[in-house]
Amino acid sequence: DIVMTQSPDSVAVSLGERATINCKSSQSVLNNSNNKNHLVWYQQKPGQPPKLLIYWASTRESGVPDRFSGSGSGTDFTLTINSLQPEDVAVYYCQQYYGIPFTFGPGTKVDIK
Amino acid sequence: QVQLVESGGGLVKPGGSLRLSCAASGFTFSDYYMSWIRQAPGKGLEWVSYISNSGGTIYYADSVKGRFTISRDNAKNSMYLQMNSLRAEDTAVYYCARSALGIGDAFDIWGQGTMVTVSS
């Protein structure tokens, strides 16, 4: 199984500042046949299901504000939230869809400082 | 609008059974692969099972293999999860989720979830 880890466990950032979340996979999730990283980011607010933010590691889902960006390749990935807004308070999960079982990171909680 | 609605959760004793349902609307259900994903109280997300659009390909997490059965009825725009031999560690919110077309198994639509509690 591909194990996903995230750091930090939680982060508190001032409004308008940047939050950075890291995700690491135990093996590469880069598909050489399509040169795409099978890595997604979700946002989950309390009492709600997860919401897809980023797929292919760096492609924003339709309707997601451009302050959210994803980067990385292979085994190391980053979700960046520029200019943090109050509505961004949530837990963020990465997930690999390179292989079965699909696996999620443990989550990173983002709060306002 | 595009929607997934889960039902069938509840309180069940260890060793008991439950059948969850996921009703889809607002999209052509038969085009999409679907999954069940669960979240124990206060914990992270765990993928449980996956079914292809035709139902011909099915996968399970090791933690539920042999106890849970996923199925779908495209004529009824519905997916199911039959859960047998339930254990305390199966207690969770169970979400159904749609795999996005063209971008692999990124889950682009999620239901609100149904709570399953396994307790004596």
mmCIF file of N, CA and C in Angstrom, chain B:
data_model
loop_
_atom_site.group_PDB
_atom_site.id
_atom_site.type_symbol
_atom_site.label_atom_id
_atom_site.label_comp_id
_atom_site.label_asym_id
_atom_site.label_seq_id
_atom_site.Cartn_x
_atom_site.Cartn_y
_atom_site.Cartn_z
ATOM 1 N N GLN B 1 -29.621 19.345 -9.542
ATOM 2 C CA GLN B 1 -28.173 19.486 -9.490
ATOM 3 C C GLN B 1 -27.544 18.116 -9.198
ATOM 4 N N VAL B 2 -26.261 18.053 -9.408
ATOM 5 C CA VAL B 2 -25.537 16.808 -9.160
ATOM 6 C C VAL B 2 -25.559 16.510 -7.670
ATOM 7 N N GLN B 3 -25.991 15.322 -7.318
ATOM 8 C CA GLN B 3 -26.177 15.013 -5.900
ATOM 9 C C GLN B 3 -26.033 13.530 -5.629
ATOM 10 N N LEU B 4 -25.474 13.243 -4.471
ATOM 11 C CA LEU B 4 -25.426 11.889 -3.934
ATOM 12 C C LEU B 4 -26.029 11.922 -2.544
ATOM 13 N N VAL B 5 -26.934 10.996 -2.268
ATOM 14 C CA VAL B 5 -27.591 10.950 -0.963
ATOM 15 C C VAL B 5 -27.490 9.537 -0.400
ATOM 16 N N GLU B 6 -26.807 9.429 0.737
ATOM 17 C CA GLU B 6 -26.660 8.145 1.414
ATOM 18 C C GLU B 6 -27.805 7.923 2.394
ATOM 19 N N SER B 7 -28.103 6.660 2.632
ATOM 20 C CA SER B 7 -29.096 6.282 3.634
ATOM 21 C C SER B 7 -28.783 4.884 4.140
ATOM 22 N N GLY B 8 -29.442 4.519 5.232
ATOM 23 C CA GLY B 8 -29.300 3.159 5.737
ATOM 24 C C GLY B 8 -28.436 3.004 6.965
ATOM 25 N N GLY B 9 -27.813 4.082 7.394
ATOM 26 C CA GLY B 9 -26.986 3.985 8.587
ATOM 27 C C GLY B 9 -27.816 3.814 9.848
ATOM 28 N N GLY B 10 -27.135 3.531 10.943
ATOM 29 C CA GLY B 10 -27.836 3.368 12.211
ATOM 30 C C GLY B 10 -26.982 2.670 13.225
ATOM 31 N N LEU B 11 -27.625 2.266 14.320
ATOM 32 C CA LEU B 11 -26.949 1.562 15.409
ATOM 33 C C LEU B 11 -27.147 0.063 15.228
ATOM 34 N N VAL B 12 -26.071 -0.673 15.278
ATOM 35 C CA VAL B 12 -26.136 -2.126 15.114
ATOM 36 C C VAL B 12 -25.181 -2.770 16.100
ATOM 37 N N LYS B 13 -25.508 -3.954 16.541
ATOM 38 C CA LYS B 13 -24.659 -4.679 17.491
ATOM 39 C C LYS B 13 -23.489 -5.333 16.759
ATOM 40 N N PRO B 14 -22.389 -5.526 17.474
ATOM 41 C CA PRO B 14 -21.265 -6.258 16.855
ATOM 42 C C PRO B 14 -21.730 -7.589 16.309
ATOM 43 N N GLY B 15 -21.261 -7.900 15.089
ATOM 44 C CA GLY B 15 -21.679 -9.114 14.412
ATOM 45 C C GLY B 15 -22.895 -8.932 13.536
ATOM 46 N N GLY B 16 -23.546 -7.791 13.651
ATOM 47 C CA GLY B 16 -24.747 -7.529 12.882
ATOM 48 C C GLY B 16 -24.471 -7.056 11.468
ATOM 49 N N SER B 17 -25.559 -6.739 10.774
ATOM 50 C CA SER B 17 -25.470 -6.341 9.368
ATOM 51 C C SER B 17 -26.238 -5.052 9.126
ATOM 52 N N LEU B 18 -25.798 -4.339 8.099
ATOM 53 C CA LEU B 18 -26.506 -3.150 7.621
ATOM 54 C C LEU B 18 -26.308 -3.062 6.112
ATOM 55 N N ARG B 19 -27.257 -2.435 5.437
ATOM 56 C CA ARG B 19 -27.120 -2.182 4.009
ATOM 57 C C ARG B 19 -27.254 -0.685 3.771
ATOM 58 N N LEU B 20 -26.194 -0.101 3.270
ATOM 59 C CA LEU B 20 -26.208 1.320 2.935
ATOM 60 C C LEU B 20 -26.595 1.505 1.477
ATOM 61 N N SER B 21 -27.267 2.611 1.213
ATOM 62 C CA SER B 21 -27.635 2.958 -0.154
ATOM 63 C C SER B 21 -27.110 4.344 -0.486
ATOM 64 N N CYS B 22 -26.846 4.562 -1.758
ATOM 65 C CA CYS B 22 -26.401 5.863 -2.253
ATOM 66 C C CYS B 22 -27.224 6.157 -3.503
ATOM 67 N N ALA B 23 -28.047 7.175 -3.438
ATOM 68 C CA ALA B 23 -28.894 7.552 -4.565
ATOM 69 C C ALA B 23 -28.267 8.718 -5.304
ATOM 70 N N ALA B 24 -28.088 8.559 -6.595
ATOM 71 C CA ALA B 24 -27.465 9.589 -7.419
ATOM 72 C C ALA B 24 -28.507 10.319 -8.252
ATOM 73 N N SER B 25 -28.268 11.604 -8.478
ATOM 74 C CA SER B 25 -29.145 12.382 -9.340
ATOM 75 C C SER B 25 -28.362 13.513 -9.981
ATOM 76 N N GLY B 26 -28.875 13.983 -11.101
ATOM 77 C CA GLY B 26 -28.266 15.130 -11.766
ATOM 78 C C GLY B 26 -27.138 14.806 -12.713
ATOM 79 N N PHE B 27 -26.827 13.514 -12.891
ATOM 80 C CA PHE B 27 -25.783 13.117 -13.826
ATOM 81 C C PHE B 27 -26.069 11.698 -14.312
ATOM 82 N N THR B 28 -25.362 11.293 -15.363
ATOM 83 C CA THR B 28 -25.560 9.956 -15.929
ATOM 84 C C THR B 28 -24.777 8.960 -15.097
ATOM 85 N N PHE B 29 -25.473 8.377 -14.123
ATOM 86 C CA PHE B 29 -24.833 7.513 -13.119
ATOM 87 C C PHE B 29 -24.034 6.389 -13.776
ATOM 88 N N SER B 30 -24.541 5.825 -14.819
ATOM 89 C CA SER B 30 -23.915 4.652 -15.438
ATOM 90 C C SER B 30 -22.588 4.974 -16.111
ATOM 91 N N ASP B 31 -22.229 6.246 -16.203
ATOM 92 C CA ASP B 31 -20.939 6.622 -16.797
ATOM 93 C C ASP B 31 -19.804 6.610 -15.774
ATOM 94 N N TYR B 32 -20.132 6.588 -14.496
ATOM 95 C CA TYR B 32 -19.154 6.879 -13.458
ATOM 96 C C TYR B 32 -18.799 5.694 -12.571
ATOM 97 N N TYR B 33 -17.506 5.596 -12.257
ATOM 98 C CA TYR B 33 -17.051 4.713 -11.204
ATOM 99 C C TYR B 33 -17.427 5.366 -9.874
ATOM 100 N N MET B 34 -17.666 4.543 -8.879
ATOM 101 C CA MET B 34 -18.111 5.035 -7.576
ATOM 102 C C MET B 34 -17.347 4.347 -6.453
ATOM 103 N N SER B 35 -17.296 5.010 -5.315
ATOM 104 C CA SER B 35 -16.615 4.442 -4.141
ATOM 105 C C SER B 35 -17.395 4.723 -2.868
ATOM 106 N N TRP B 36 -17.103 3.915 -1.861
ATOM 107 C CA TRP B 36 -17.492 4.203 -0.478
ATOM 108 C C TRP B 36 -16.223 4.565 0.278
ATOM 109 N N ILE B 37 -16.318 5.597 1.059
ATOM 110 C CA ILE B 37 -15.211 6.094 1.875
ATOM 111 C C ILE B 37 -15.780 6.364 3.260
ATOM 112 N N ARG B 38 -15.033 6.027 4.306
ATOM 113 C CA ARG B 38 -15.550 6.223 5.647
ATOM 114 C C ARG B 38 -14.623 7.084 6.483
ATOM 115 N N GLN B 39 -15.206 7.627 7.548
ATOM 116 C CA GLN B 39 -14.466 8.494 8.455
ATOM 117 C C GLN B 39 -14.938 8.222 9.875
ATOM 118 N N ALA B 40 -14.084 7.593 10.659
ATOM 119 C CA ALA B 40 -14.398 7.344 12.056
ATOM 120 C C ALA B 40 -14.479 8.678 12.797
ATOM 121 N N PRO B 41 -15.244 8.744 13.873
ATOM 122 C CA PRO B 41 -15.413 10.009 14.596
ATOM 123 C C PRO B 41 -14.086 10.650 14.981
ATOM 124 N N GLY B 42 -13.885 11.875 14.537
ATOM 125 C CA GLY B 42 -12.677 12.619 14.853
ATOM 126 C C GLY B 42 -11.423 12.144 14.144
ATOM 127 N N LYS B 43 -11.581 11.259 13.175
ATOM 128 C CA LYS B 43 -10.427 10.664 12.488
ATOM 129 C C LYS B 43 -10.382 11.078 11.024
ATOM 130 N N GLY B 44 -9.436 10.511 10.298
ATOM 131 C CA GLY B 44 -9.254 10.814 8.896
ATOM 132 C C GLY B 44 -10.111 9.953 7.989
ATOM 133 N N LEU B 45 -9.820 10.047 6.705
ATOM 134 C CA LEU B 45 -10.605 9.373 5.675
ATOM 135 C C LEU B 45 -9.988 8.024 5.317
ATOM 136 N N GLU B 46 -10.853 7.036 5.131
ATOM 137 C CA GLU B 46 -10.402 5.700 4.736
ATOM 138 C C GLU B 46 -11.251 5.224 3.563
ATOM 139 N N TRP B 47 -10.610 4.960 2.437
ATOM 140 C CA TRP B 47 -11.318 4.377 1.303
ATOM 141 C C TRP B 47 -11.729 2.944 1.655
ATOM 142 N N VAL B 48 -12.959 2.579 1.298
ATOM 143 C CA VAL B 48 -13.513 1.278 1.666
ATOM 144 C C VAL B 48 -13.664 0.352 0.459
ATOM 145 N N SER B 49 -14.289 0.867 -0.607
ATOM 146 C CA SER B 49 -14.598 -0.003 -1.738
ATOM 147 C C SER B 49 -14.881 0.827 -2.969
ATOM 148 N N TYR B 50 -14.783 0.184 -4.114
ATOM 149 C CA TYR B 50 -14.822 0.845 -5.421
ATOM 150 C C TYR B 50 -15.514 -0.076 -6.402
ATOM 151 N N ILE B 51 -16.350 0.521 -7.266
ATOM 152 C CA ILE B 51 -17.021 -0.275 -8.277
ATOM 153 C C ILE B 51 -16.990 0.486 -9.595
ATOM 154 N N SER B 52 -16.691 -0.222 -10.663
ATOM 155 C CA SER B 52 -16.655 0.412 -11.981
ATOM 156 C C SER B 52 -18.059 0.757 -12.448
ATOM 157 N N ASN B 53 -18.148 1.478 -13.540
ATOM 158 C CA ASN B 53 -19.456 1.955 -13.988
ATOM 159 C C ASN B 53 -20.389 0.802 -14.358
ATOM 160 N N SER B 54 -19.843 -0.282 -14.864
ATOM 161 C CA SER B 54 -20.666 -1.436 -15.232
ATOM 162 C C SER B 54 -20.869 -2.405 -14.077
ATOM 163 N N GLY B 55 -20.058 -2.225 -13.041
ATOM 164 C CA GLY B 55 -20.088 -3.161 -11.922
ATOM 165 C C GLY B 55 -19.146 -4.337 -12.127
ATOM 166 N N GLY B 56 -18.442 -4.351 -13.239
ATOM 167 C CA GLY B 56 -17.591 -5.494 -13.546
ATOM 168 C C GLY B 56 -16.258 -5.516 -12.823
ATOM 169 N N THR B 57 -15.851 -4.367 -12.288
ATOM 170 C CA THR B 57 -14.593 -4.288 -11.540
ATOM 171 C C THR B 57 -14.891 -3.757 -10.153
ATOM 172 N N ILE B 58 -14.437 -4.490 -9.170
ATOM 173 C CA ILE B 58 -14.702 -4.168 -7.770
ATOM 174 C C ILE B 58 -13.429 -4.346 -6.965
ATOM 175 N N TYR B 59 -13.184 -3.435 -6.046
ATOM 176 C CA TYR B 59 -12.058 -3.546 -5.122
ATOM 177 C C TYR B 59 -12.535 -3.237 -3.704
ATOM 178 N N TYR B 60 -11.822 -3.803 -2.746
ATOM 179 C CA TYR B 60 -12.106 -3.566 -1.333
ATOM 180 C C TYR B 60 -10.821 -3.272 -0.580
ATOM 181 N N ALA B 61 -10.945 -2.477 0.469
ATOM 182 C CA ALA B 61 -9.857 -2.350 1.422
ATOM 183 C C ALA B 61 -9.718 -3.661 2.176
ATOM 184 N N ASP B 62 -8.498 -3.985 2.580
ATOM 185 C CA ASP B 62 -8.265 -5.242 3.317
ATOM 186 C C ASP B 62 -9.105 -5.295 4.592
ATOM 187 N N SER B 63 -9.356 -4.141 5.179
ATOM 188 C CA SER B 63 -10.061 -4.092 6.466
ATOM 189 C C SER B 63 -11.521 -4.536 6.363
ATOM 190 N N VAL B 64 -12.071 -4.576 5.148
ATOM 191 C CA VAL B 64 -13.479 -4.949 4.993
ATOM 192 C C VAL B 64 -13.663 -6.148 4.065
ATOM 193 N N LYS B 65 -12.587 -6.598 3.447
ATOM 194 C CA LYS B 65 -12.684 -7.684 2.475
ATOM 195 C C LYS B 65 -13.277 -8.926 3.121
ATOM 196 N N GLY B 66 -14.231 -9.517 2.436
ATOM 197 C CA GLY B 66 -14.883 -10.705 2.954
ATOM 198 C C GLY B 66 -16.072 -10.417 3.859
ATOM 199 N N ARG B 67 -16.231 -9.163 4.261
ATOM 200 C CA ARG B 67 -17.361 -8.793 5.135
ATOM 201 C C ARG B 67 -18.319 -7.830 4.432
ATOM 202 N N PHE B 68 -17.783 -6.981 3.588
ATOM 203 C CA PHE B 68 -18.599 -5.964 2.894
ATOM 204 C C PHE B 68 -18.724 -6.345 1.417
ATOM 205 N N THR B 69 -19.871 -5.990 0.833
ATOM 206 C CA THR B 69 -20.100 -6.221 -0.586
ATOM 207 C C THR B 69 -20.670 -4.955 -1.219
ATOM 208 N N ILE B 70 -19.991 -4.467 -2.243
ATOM 209 C CA ILE B 70 -20.453 -3.295 -2.974
ATOM 210 C C ILE B 70 -21.223 -3.756 -4.207
ATOM 211 N N SER B 71 -22.242 -3.007 -4.569
ATOM 212 C CA SER B 71 -23.008 -3.306 -5.778
ATOM 213 C C SER B 71 -23.651 -2.019 -6.279
ATOM 214 N N ARG B 72 -24.194 -2.093 -7.465
ATOM 215 C CA ARG B 72 -24.896 -0.940 -8.014
ATOM 216 C C ARG B 72 -26.020 -1.392 -8.918
ATOM 217 N N ASP B 73 -26.998 -0.520 -9.085
ATOM 218 C CA ASP B 73 -28.110 -0.760 -9.991
ATOM 219 C C ASP B 73 -28.237 0.502 -10.843
ATOM 220 N N ASN B 74 -27.690 0.452 -12.035
ATOM 221 C CA ASN B 74 -27.679 1.653 -12.871
ATOM 222 C C ASN B 74 -29.090 2.065 -13.293
ATOM 223 N N ALA B 75 -29.993 1.123 -13.366
ATOM 224 C CA ALA B 75 -31.379 1.452 -13.723
ATOM 225 C C ALA B 75 -32.046 2.276 -12.624
ATOM 226 N N LYS B 76 -31.563 2.100 -11.400
ATOM 227 C CA LYS B 76 -32.114 2.843 -10.265
ATOM 228 C C LYS B 76 -31.202 3.967 -9.817
ATOM 229 N N ASN B 77 -30.123 4.204 -10.577
ATOM 230 C CA ASN B 77 -29.158 5.259 -10.202
ATOM 231 C C ASN B 77 -28.713 5.126 -8.754
ATOM 232 N N SER B 78 -28.399 3.922 -8.354
ATOM 233 C CA SER B 78 -28.078 3.670 -6.952
ATOM 234 C C SER B 78 -26.893 2.734 -6.788
ATOM 235 N N MET B 79 -26.190 2.936 -5.690
ATOM 236 C CA MET B 79 -25.085 2.067 -5.282
ATOM 237 C C MET B 79 -25.364 1.601 -3.864
ATOM 238 N N TYR B 80 -24.826 0.443 -3.527
ATOM 239 C CA TYR B 80 -25.111 -0.148 -2.224
ATOM 240 C C TYR B 80 -23.831 -0.648 -1.571
ATOM 241 N N LEU B 81 -23.897 -0.769 -0.244
ATOM 242 C CA LEU B 81 -22.823 -1.416 0.508
ATOM 243 C C LEU B 81 -23.473 -2.321 1.538
ATOM 244 N N GLN B 82 -23.376 -3.626 1.310
ATOM 245 C CA GLN B 82 -23.860 -4.601 2.279
ATOM 246 C C GLN B 82 -22.742 -4.867 3.268
ATOM 247 N N MET B 83 -23.002 -4.592 4.534
ATOM 248 C CA MET B 83 -21.983 -4.727 5.564
ATOM 249 C C MET B 83 -22.396 -5.822 6.538
ATOM 250 N N ASN B 84 -21.614 -6.888 6.587
ATOM 251 C CA ASN B 84 -21.876 -8.019 7.487
ATOM 252 C C ASN B 84 -20.773 -8.136 8.518
ATOM 253 N N SER B 85 -21.026 -8.910 9.548
ATOM 254 C CA SER B 85 -20.033 -9.158 10.600
ATOM 255 C C SER B 85 -19.407 -7.851 11.091
ATOM 256 N N LEU B 86 -20.254 -6.909 11.388
ATOM 257 C CA LEU B 86 -19.772 -5.582 11.760
ATOM 258 C C LEU B 86 -19.028 -5.598 13.086
ATOM 259 N N ARG B 87 -18.013 -4.750 13.143
ATOM 260 C CA ARG B 87 -17.155 -4.635 14.317
ATOM 261 C C ARG B 87 -17.199 -3.205 14.842
ATOM 262 N N ALA B 88 -16.770 -3.018 16.061
ATOM 263 C CA ALA B 88 -16.747 -1.676 16.642
ATOM 264 C C ALA B 88 -15.920 -0.721 15.784
ATOM 265 N N GLU B 89 -14.851 -1.239 15.204
ATOM 266 C CA GLU B 89 -13.968 -0.381 14.406
ATOM 267 C C GLU B 89 -14.562 0.017 13.060
ATOM 268 N N ASP B 90 -15.743 -0.509 12.739
ATOM 269 C CA ASP B 90 -16.445 -0.075 11.525
ATOM 270 C C ASP B 90 -17.294 1.175 11.783
ATOM 271 N N THR B 91 -17.360 1.597 13.032
ATOM 272 C CA THR B 91 -18.120 2.800 13.378
ATOM 273 C C THR B 91 -17.522 4.004 12.663
ATOM 274 N N ALA B 92 -18.346 4.674 11.875
ATOM 275 C CA ALA B 92 -17.859 5.784 11.060
ATOM 276 C C ALA B 92 -19.016 6.436 10.308
ATOM 277 N N VAL B 93 -18.752 7.608 9.773
ATOM 278 C CA VAL B 93 -19.614 8.176 8.736
ATOM 279 C C VAL B 93 -19.182 7.556 7.418
ATOM 280 N N TYR B 94 -20.154 7.039 6.691
ATOM 281 C CA TYR B 94 -19.866 6.424 5.405
ATOM 282 C C TYR B 94 -20.337 7.364 4.295
ATOM 283 N N TYR B 95 -19.390 7.733 3.447
ATOM 284 C CA TYR B 95 -19.685 8.603 2.306
ATOM 285 C C TYR B 95 -19.668 7.789 1.012
ATOM 286 N N CYS B 96 -20.582 8.097 0.119
ATOM 287 C CA CYS B 96 -20.398 7.637 -1.249
ATOM 288 C C CYS B 96 -19.801 8.802 -2.050
ATOM 289 N N ALA B 97 -18.984 8.451 -3.016
ATOM 290 C CA ALA B 97 -18.278 9.476 -3.777
ATOM 291 C C ALA B 97 -18.125 9.028 -5.220
ATOM 292 N N ARG B 98 -18.132 10.001 -6.096
ATOM 293 C CA ARG B 98 -18.014 9.754 -7.525
ATOM 294 C C ARG B 98 -16.579 10.000 -7.986
ATOM 295 N N SER B 99 -16.075 9.081 -8.808
ATOM 296 C CA SER B 99 -14.764 9.314 -9.428
ATOM 297 C C SER B 99 -14.959 10.229 -10.625
ATOM 298 N N ALA B 100 -14.202 11.304 -10.669
ATOM 299 C CA ALA B 100 -14.325 12.275 -11.747
ATOM 300 C C ALA B 100 -13.954 11.647 -13.082
ATOM 301 N N LEU B 101 -14.691 11.991 -14.120
ATOM 302 C CA LEU B 101 -14.382 11.492 -15.457
ATOM 303 C C LEU B 101 -13.129 12.164 -15.987
ATOM 304 N N GLY B 102 -12.252 11.364 -16.530
ATOM 305 C CA GLY B 102 -11.101 11.923 -17.211
ATOM 306 C C GLY B 102 -9.939 12.315 -16.320
ATOM 307 N N ILE B 103 -10.132 12.229 -15.022
ATOM 308 C CA ILE B 103 -9.021 12.581 -14.137
ATOM 309 C C ILE B 103 -8.762 11.474 -13.132
ATOM 310 N N GLY B 104 -9.063 10.255 -13.546
ATOM 311 C CA GLY B 104 -8.771 9.138 -12.673
ATOM 312 C C GLY B 104 -9.678 9.131 -11.469
ATOM 313 N N ASP B 105 -9.206 8.551 -10.403
ATOM 314 C CA ASP B 105 -10.074 8.369 -9.251
ATOM 315 C C ASP B 105 -9.891 9.462 -8.219
ATOM 316 N N ALA B 106 -10.019 10.693 -8.675
ATOM 317 C CA ALA B 106 -10.201 11.827 -7.778
ATOM 318 C C ALA B 106 -11.705 11.917 -7.546
ATOM 319 N N PHE B 107 -12.093 12.051 -6.303
ATOM 320 C CA PHE B 107 -13.514 12.020 -5.974
ATOM 321 C C PHE B 107 -14.079 13.439 -6.024
ATOM 322 N N ASP B 108 -14.859 13.716 -7.068
ATOM 323 C CA ASP B 108 -15.293 15.087 -7.286
ATOM 324 C C ASP B 108 -16.655 15.417 -6.680
ATOM 325 N N ILE B 109 -17.458 14.417 -6.420
ATOM 326 C CA ILE B 109 -18.758 14.629 -5.789
ATOM 327 C C ILE B 109 -18.877 13.649 -4.623
ATOM 328 N N TRP B 110 -19.275 14.179 -3.455
ATOM 329 C CA TRP B 110 -19.448 13.377 -2.250
ATOM 330 C C TRP B 110 -20.875 13.586 -1.728
ATOM 331 N N GLY B 111 -21.416 12.534 -1.132
ATOM 332 C CA GLY B 111 -22.658 12.702 -0.401
ATOM 333 C C GLY B 111 -22.391 13.310 0.961
ATOM 334 N N GLN B 112 -23.462 13.536 1.703
ATOM 335 C CA GLN B 112 -23.331 14.107 3.052
ATOM 336 C C GLN B 112 -22.961 13.065 4.090
ATOM 337 N N GLY B 113 -23.089 11.808 3.737
ATOM 338 C CA GLY B 113 -22.686 10.742 4.636
ATOM 339 C C GLY B 113 -23.829 10.181 5.469
ATOM 340 N N THR B 114 -23.652 8.940 5.894
ATOM 341 C CA THR B 114 -24.597 8.293 6.796
ATOM 342 C C THR B 114 -23.805 7.637 7.926
ATOM 343 N N MET B 115 -24.250 7.826 9.145
ATOM 344 C CA MET B 115 -23.503 7.357 10.316
ATOM 345 C C MET B 115 -23.828 5.904 10.629
ATOM 346 N N VAL B 116 -22.804 5.118 10.805
ATOM 347 C CA VAL B 116 -22.939 3.734 11.237
ATOM 348 C C VAL B 116 -22.254 3.593 12.587
ATOM 349 N N THR B 117 -23.002 3.127 13.574
ATOM 350 C CA THR B 117 -22.461 2.920 14.916
ATOM 351 C C THR B 117 -22.605 1.462 15.274
ATOM 352 N N VAL B 118 -21.481 0.830 15.571
ATOM 353 C CA VAL B 118 -21.473 -0.581 15.962
ATOM 354 C C VAL B 118 -21.150 -0.652 17.445
ATOM 355 N N SER B 119 -22.147 -1.003 18.217
ATOM 356 C CA SER B 119 -21.985 -1.008 19.662
ATOM 357 C C SER B 119 -23.035 -1.916 20.308
ATOM 358 N N SER B 120 -22.636 -2.551 21.405
ATOM 359 C CA SER B 120 -23.587 -3.401 22.123
ATOM 360 C C SER B 120 -24.372 -2.588 23.151
#
